[in-house]
Tab-separated table of C-alpha atoms in Angstrom:
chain	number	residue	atom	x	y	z
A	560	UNK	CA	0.000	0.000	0.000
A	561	UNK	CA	1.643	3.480	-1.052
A	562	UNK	CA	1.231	6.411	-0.225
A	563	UNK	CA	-0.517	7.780	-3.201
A	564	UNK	CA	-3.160	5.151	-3.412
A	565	UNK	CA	-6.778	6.937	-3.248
A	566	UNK	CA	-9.443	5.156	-1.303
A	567	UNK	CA	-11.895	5.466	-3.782
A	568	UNK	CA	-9.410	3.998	-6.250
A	569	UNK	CA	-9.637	6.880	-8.630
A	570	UNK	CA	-13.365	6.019	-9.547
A	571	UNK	CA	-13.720	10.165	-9.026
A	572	UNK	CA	-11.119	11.047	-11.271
A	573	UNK	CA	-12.435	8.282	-14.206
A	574	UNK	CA	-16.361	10.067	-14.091
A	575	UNK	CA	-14.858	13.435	-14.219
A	576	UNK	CA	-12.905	12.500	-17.336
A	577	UNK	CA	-14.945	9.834	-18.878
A	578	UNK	CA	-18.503	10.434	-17.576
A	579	UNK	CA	-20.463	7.293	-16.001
A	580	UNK	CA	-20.975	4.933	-18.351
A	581	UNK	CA	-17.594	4.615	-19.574
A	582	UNK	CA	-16.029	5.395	-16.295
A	583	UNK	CA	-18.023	1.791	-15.399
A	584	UNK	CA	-16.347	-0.280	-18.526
A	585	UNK	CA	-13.348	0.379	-16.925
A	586	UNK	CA	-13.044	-0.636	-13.223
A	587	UNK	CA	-13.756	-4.097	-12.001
A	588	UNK	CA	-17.676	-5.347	-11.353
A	589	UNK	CA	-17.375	-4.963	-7.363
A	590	UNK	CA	-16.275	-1.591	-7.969
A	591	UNK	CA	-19.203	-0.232	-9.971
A	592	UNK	CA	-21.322	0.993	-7.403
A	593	UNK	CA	-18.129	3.259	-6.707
A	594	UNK	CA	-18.606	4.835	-9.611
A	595	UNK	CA	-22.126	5.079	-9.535
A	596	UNK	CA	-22.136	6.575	-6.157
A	597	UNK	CA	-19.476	9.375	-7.565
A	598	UNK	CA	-21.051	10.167	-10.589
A	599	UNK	CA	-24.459	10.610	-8.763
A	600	UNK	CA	-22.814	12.946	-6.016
A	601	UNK	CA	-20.639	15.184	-8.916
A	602	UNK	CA	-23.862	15.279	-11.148
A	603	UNK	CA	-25.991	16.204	-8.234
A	604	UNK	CA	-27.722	19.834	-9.608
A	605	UNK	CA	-30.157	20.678	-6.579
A	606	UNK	CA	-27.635	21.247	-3.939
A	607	UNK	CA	-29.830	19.974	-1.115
A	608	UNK	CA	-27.823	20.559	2.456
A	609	UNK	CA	-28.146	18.121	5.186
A	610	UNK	CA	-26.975	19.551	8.682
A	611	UNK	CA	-25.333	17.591	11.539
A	612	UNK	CA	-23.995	18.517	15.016
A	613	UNK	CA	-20.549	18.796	15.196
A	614	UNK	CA	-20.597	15.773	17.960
A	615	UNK	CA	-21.152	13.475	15.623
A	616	UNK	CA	-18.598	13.917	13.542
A	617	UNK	CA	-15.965	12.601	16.544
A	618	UNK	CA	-18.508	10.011	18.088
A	619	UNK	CA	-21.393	7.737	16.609
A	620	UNK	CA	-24.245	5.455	17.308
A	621	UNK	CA	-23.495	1.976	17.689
A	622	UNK	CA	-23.982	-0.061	14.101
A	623	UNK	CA	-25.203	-3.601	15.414
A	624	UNK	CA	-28.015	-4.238	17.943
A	625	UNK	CA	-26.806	-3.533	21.723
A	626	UNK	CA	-28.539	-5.841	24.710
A	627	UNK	CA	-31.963	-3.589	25.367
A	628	UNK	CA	-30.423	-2.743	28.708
A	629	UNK	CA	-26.628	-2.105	27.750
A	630	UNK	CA	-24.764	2.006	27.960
A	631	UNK	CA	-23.771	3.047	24.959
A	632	UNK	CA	-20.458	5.130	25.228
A	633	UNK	CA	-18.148	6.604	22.474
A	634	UNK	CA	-14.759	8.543	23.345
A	635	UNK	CA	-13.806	10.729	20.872
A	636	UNK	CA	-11.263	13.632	20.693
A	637	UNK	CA	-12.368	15.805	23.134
A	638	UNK	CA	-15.373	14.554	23.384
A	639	UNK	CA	-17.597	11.725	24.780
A	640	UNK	CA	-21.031	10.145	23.382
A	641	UNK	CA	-23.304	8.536	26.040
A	642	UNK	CA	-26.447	6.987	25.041
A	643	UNK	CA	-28.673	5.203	27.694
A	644	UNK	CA	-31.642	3.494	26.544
A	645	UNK	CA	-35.221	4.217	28.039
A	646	UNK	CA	-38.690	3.363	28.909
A	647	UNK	CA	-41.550	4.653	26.455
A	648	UNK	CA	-45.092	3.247	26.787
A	649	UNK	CA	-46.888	2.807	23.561
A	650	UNK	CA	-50.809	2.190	23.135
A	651	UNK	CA	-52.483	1.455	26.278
A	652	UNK	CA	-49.859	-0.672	27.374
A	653	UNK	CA	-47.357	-0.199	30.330
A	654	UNK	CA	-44.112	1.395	29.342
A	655	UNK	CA	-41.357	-0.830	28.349
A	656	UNK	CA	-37.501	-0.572	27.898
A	657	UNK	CA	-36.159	0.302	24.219
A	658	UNK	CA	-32.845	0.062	23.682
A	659	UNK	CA	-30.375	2.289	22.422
A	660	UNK	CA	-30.848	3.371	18.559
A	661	UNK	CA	-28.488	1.869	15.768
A	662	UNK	CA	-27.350	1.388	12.262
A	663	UNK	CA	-27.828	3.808	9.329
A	664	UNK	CA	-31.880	4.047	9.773
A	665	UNK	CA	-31.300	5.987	13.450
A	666	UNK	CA	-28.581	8.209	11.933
A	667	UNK	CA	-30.795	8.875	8.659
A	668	UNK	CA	-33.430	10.013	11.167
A	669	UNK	CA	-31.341	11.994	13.496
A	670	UNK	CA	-29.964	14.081	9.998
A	671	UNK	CA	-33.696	14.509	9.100
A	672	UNK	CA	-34.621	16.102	12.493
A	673	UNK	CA	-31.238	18.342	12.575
A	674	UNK	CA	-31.275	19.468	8.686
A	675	UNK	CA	-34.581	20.531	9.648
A	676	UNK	CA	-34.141	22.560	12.973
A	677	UNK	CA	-31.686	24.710	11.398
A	678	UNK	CA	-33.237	25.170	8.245
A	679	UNK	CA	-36.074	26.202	9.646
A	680	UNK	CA	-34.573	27.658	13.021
A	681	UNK	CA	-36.833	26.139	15.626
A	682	UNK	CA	-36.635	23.656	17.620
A	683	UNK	CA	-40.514	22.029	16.284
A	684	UNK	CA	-39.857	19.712	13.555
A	685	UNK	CA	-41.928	19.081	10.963
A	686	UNK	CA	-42.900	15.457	10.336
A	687	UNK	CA	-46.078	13.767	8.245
A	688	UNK	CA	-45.524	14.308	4.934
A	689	UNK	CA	-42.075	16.374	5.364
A	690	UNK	CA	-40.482	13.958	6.609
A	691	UNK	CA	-41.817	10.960	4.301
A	692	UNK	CA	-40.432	12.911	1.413
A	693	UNK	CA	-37.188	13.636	2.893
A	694	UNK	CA	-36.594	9.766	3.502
A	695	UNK	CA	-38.175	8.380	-0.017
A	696	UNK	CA	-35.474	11.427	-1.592
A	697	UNK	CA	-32.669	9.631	0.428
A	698	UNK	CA	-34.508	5.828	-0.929
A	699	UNK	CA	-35.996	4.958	2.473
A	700	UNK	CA	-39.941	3.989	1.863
A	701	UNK	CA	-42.093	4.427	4.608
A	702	UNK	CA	-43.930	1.055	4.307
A	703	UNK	CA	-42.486	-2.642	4.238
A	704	UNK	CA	-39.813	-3.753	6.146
A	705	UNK	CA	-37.355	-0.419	6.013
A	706	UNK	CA	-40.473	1.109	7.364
A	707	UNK	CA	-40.945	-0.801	10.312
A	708	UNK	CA	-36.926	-0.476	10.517
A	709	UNK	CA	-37.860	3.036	10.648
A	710	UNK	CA	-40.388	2.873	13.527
A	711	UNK	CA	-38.313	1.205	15.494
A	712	UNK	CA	-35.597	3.348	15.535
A	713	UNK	CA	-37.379	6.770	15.981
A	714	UNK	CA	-38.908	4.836	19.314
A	715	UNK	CA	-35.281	4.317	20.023
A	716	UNK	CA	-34.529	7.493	19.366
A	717	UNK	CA	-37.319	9.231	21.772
A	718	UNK	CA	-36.761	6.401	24.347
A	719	UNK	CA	-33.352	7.197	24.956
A	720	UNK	CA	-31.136	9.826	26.717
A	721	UNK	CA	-28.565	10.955	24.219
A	722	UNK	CA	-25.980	13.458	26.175
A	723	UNK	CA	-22.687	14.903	24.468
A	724	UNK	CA	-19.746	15.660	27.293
A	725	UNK	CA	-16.830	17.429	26.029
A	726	UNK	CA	-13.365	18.237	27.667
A	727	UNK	CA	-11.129	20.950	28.206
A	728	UNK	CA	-11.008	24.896	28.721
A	729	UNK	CA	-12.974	25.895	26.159
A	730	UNK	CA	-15.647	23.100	26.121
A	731	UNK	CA	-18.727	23.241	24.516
A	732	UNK	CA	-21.886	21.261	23.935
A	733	UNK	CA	-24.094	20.056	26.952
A	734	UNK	CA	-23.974	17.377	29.193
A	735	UNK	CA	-27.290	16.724	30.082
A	736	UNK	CA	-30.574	16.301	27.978
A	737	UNK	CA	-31.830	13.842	25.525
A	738	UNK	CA	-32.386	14.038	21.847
A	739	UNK	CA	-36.169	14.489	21.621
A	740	UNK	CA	-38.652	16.383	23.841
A	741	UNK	CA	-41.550	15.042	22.823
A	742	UNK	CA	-42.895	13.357	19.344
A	743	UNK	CA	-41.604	10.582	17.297
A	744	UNK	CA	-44.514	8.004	19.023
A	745	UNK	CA	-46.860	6.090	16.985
A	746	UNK	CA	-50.358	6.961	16.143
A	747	UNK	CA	-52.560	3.597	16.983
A	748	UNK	CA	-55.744	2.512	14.543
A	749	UNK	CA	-59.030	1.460	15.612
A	750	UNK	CA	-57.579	-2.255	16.474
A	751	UNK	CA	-54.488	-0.350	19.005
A	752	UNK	CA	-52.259	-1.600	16.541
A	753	UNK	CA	-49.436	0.698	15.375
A	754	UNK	CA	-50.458	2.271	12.877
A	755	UNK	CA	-48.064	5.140	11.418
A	756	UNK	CA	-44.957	6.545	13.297
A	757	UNK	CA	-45.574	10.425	12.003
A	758	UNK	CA	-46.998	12.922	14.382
A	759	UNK	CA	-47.409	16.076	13.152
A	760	UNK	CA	-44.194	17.767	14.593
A	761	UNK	CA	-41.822	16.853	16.932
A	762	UNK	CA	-40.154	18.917	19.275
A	763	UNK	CA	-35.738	18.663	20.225
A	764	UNK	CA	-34.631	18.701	23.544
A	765	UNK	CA	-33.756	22.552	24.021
A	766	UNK	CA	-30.150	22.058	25.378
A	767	UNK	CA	-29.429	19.827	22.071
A	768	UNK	CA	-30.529	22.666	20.198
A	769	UNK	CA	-28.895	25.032	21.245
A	770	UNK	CA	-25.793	23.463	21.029
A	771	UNK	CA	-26.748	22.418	17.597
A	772	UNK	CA	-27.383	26.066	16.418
A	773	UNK	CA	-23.717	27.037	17.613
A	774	UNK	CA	-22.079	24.064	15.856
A	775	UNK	CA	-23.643	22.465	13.060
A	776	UNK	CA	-21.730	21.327	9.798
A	777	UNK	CA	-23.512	21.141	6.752
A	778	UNK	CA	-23.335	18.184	4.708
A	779	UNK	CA	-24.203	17.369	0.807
A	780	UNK	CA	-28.061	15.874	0.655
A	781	UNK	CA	-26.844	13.902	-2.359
A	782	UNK	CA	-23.929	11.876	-0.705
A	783	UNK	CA	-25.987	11.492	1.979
A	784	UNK	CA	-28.954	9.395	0.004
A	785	UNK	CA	-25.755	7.194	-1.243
A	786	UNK	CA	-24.488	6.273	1.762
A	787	UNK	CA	-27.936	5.827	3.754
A	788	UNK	CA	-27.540	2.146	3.502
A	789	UNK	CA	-24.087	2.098	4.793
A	790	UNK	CA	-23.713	3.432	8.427
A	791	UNK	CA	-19.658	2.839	8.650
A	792	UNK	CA	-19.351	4.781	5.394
A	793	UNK	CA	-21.751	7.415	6.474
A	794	UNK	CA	-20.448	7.942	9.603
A	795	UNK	CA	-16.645	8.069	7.748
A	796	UNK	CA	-18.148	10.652	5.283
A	797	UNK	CA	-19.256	12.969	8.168
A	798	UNK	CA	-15.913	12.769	10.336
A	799	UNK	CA	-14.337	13.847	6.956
A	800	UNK	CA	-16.818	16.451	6.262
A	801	UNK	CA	-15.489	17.838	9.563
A	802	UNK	CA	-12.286	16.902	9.721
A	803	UNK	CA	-10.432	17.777	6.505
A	804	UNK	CA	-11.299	21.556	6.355
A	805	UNK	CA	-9.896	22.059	9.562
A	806	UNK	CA	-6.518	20.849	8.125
A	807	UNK	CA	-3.726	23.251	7.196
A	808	UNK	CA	-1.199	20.187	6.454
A	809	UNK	CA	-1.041	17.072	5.488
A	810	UNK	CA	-1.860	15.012	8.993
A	811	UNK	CA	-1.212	10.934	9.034
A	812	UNK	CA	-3.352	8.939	11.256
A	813	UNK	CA	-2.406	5.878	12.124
A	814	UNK	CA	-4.599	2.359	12.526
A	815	UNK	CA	-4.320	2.321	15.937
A	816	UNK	CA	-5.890	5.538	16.483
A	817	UNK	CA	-8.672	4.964	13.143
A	818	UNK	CA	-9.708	1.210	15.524
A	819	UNK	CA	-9.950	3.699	18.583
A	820	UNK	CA	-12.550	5.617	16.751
A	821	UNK	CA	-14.349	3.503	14.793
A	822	UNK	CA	-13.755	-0.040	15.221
A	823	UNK	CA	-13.545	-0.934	18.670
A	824	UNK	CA	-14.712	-3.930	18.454
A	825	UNK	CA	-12.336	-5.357	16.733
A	826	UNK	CA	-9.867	-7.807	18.284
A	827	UNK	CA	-7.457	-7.882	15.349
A	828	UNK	CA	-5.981	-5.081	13.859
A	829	UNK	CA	-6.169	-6.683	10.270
A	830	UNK	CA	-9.309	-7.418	10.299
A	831	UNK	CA	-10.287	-4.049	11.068
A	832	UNK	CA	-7.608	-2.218	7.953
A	833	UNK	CA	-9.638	-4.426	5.907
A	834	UNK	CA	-13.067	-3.434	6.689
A	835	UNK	CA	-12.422	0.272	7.063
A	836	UNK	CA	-10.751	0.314	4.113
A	837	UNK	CA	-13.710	-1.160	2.446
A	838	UNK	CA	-16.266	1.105	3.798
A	839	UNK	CA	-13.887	4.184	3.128
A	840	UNK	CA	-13.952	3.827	-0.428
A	841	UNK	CA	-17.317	5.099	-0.747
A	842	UNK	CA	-17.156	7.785	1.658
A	843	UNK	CA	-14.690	9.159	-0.458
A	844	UNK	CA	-16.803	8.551	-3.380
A	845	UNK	CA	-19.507	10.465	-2.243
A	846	UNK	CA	-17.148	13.075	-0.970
A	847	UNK	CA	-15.175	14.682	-4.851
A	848	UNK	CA	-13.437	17.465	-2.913
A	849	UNK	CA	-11.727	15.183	-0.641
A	850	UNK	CA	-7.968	14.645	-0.568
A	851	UNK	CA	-7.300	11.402	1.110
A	852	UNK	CA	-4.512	8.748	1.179
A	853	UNK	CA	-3.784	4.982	2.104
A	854	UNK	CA	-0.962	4.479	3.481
A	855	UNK	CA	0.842	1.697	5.262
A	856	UNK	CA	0.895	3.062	8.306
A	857	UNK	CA	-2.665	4.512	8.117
A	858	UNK	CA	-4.451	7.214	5.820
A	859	UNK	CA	-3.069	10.470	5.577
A	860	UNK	CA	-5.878	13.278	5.679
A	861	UNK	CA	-4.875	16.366	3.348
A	862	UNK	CA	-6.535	20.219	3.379
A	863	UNK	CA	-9.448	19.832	1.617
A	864	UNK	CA	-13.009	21.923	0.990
A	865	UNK	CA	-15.789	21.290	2.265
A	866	UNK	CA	-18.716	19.394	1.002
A	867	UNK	CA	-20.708	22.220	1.189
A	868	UNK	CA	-18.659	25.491	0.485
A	869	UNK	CA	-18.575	28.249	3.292
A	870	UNK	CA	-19.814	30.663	1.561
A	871	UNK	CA	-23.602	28.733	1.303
A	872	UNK	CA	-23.637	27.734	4.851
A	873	UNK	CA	-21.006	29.477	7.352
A	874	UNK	CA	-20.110	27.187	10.321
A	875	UNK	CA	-18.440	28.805	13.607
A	876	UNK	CA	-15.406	27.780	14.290
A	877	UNK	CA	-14.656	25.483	17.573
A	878	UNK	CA	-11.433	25.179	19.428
A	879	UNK	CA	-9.053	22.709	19.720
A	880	UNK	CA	-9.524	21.155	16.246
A	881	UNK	CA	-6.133	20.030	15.448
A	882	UNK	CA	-7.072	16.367	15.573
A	883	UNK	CA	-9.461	13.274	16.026
């Protein structure tokens, strides 16, 4: 592995000279939907802006299904994730423990409700019909099995308490609070069946919003709609979408530190160069403005722009962003 060898394995540079279809003769079948992602993403024309809080970009949900009853907690630079599932009562029934939301369904949801609250700068988020759209635009249908996919994670979601805690002098963020205030709970039909998940609005925990409002860090609509099936890859996409415009030289990070962050549970080092590798490649993809390189030792992040430029969406600038 050199130095120079892109992640994406120059799919970006073969649709920007060659266009799709050709750009798809020429790299090998498993590496198609590289090209396909890239070519969506660099052809995208409406510009769409999806908004996250700068939190998570250094910490995520969990991917896989957690025991109901187990903590969720993720260390990043500066900053710590804790996620403790909750008790919700749905119907007529007595409340029961959910726990603590996962995979790329709970992290498509939580970039609905946050692209929303800033767009609309309030802290009531539309759902119904809003938020239907916004999913079937990212290829998410409401009904079938994604749907019920869907339910259960928004339940998650509004079950849990979701608090950021971050370190040093200049800390910001909160450390207390959930995600939601009230909403995301079903509507039941005349059997007390669940029915439909969509309220009308929902309403953010005020402390998240706030903090939310301060940070947020706008991401490209169209990248995310091709990574919303791929929550490694997604969650890679928005750590770069943070992390690379920060940069003002080259900056190597070694595999030790990438398992730290987003492979944990991984026992064996090679296993884990192997699978991030494999769910970097369309992270870059979806990301053309990124400068990133494998390396032996690691990948080595380079300045790059933003997904979104500055001058559409200005994000304040936190401290202490020299790594992580």
């Amino acid at each position: 592995m050199s130095d120079d060898e892109e992640p994406d394995y120059g799919v970006r540079r073969l649709v920007l000279v060659h266009g799709r279809d050709q750009a798809r003769q020429m790299v090998e079948p498993e590496r198609k939907k590289l090209v396909d992602i890239a070519a969506e993403v660099m052809g995208d024309d409406a510009g769409k802006i999806g908004i996250t809080y700068t939190g998570f970009c250094l910490t995520a949900l969990p991917h896989k299904r957690l025991p109901d009853d187990e903590v969720w907690k993720k260390v990043g630079h500066r900053v710590t994730l804790l996620v403790q599932p909750g008790h919700m009562k749905i119907g007529r029934g007595q409340p029961r423990l959910f726990g603590v939301p996962y995979g790329a369904r709970a992290r498509m949801i939580l970039l609905y409700l946050q692209t929303e609250a800033v767009r609309t700068g309030g802290r009531e988020i539309e759902l119904g019909r809003s938020m239907r759209d916004w999913l079937s635009r990212m290829g998410m249908t409401h009904g079938g099995t994604t749907g019920k996919i869907l339910r259960e994670q928004a339940t998650r979601i509004a079950a849990c308490s979701l608090r950021f805690f971050w370190e040093g002098e200049d800390s910001s963020g909160f450390d207390k609070g959930g995600f939601v205030r009230s909403g995301l709970r079903f509507h039941l039909n005349g059997d007390g069946e669940q029915d439909d998940l969509w309220q009308d609005r929902v309403v953010l925990d005020e402390v998240f919003y706030e903090a939310l409002q301060k940070h947020p860090v706008p991401l490209r609509e169209a990248a995310l709609r091709q990574l919303s099936d791929r929550s490694t890859s997604l969650d890679l996409y928005i750590w770069l979408a943070y992390r690379l415009q920060s940069l003002s030289k080259p900056t190597p990070i070694r595999w030790a530190a990438l398992r730290e962050q987003f492979g944990s549970g991984y026992a064996k080092i090679g296993a884990f160069k192997r699978d991030f590798v494999k769910a970097l490649a369309p992270a870059i993809a979806a990301y053309p403005e990124a400068n990133v390189r494998l390396a032996d030792e690691g990948v080595v992040l380079h300045p790059s722009p933003p997904p979104v430029a500055k001058r559409v969406v200005a994000i304040p600038a936190l401290p202490n962003r020299k790594s992580g």
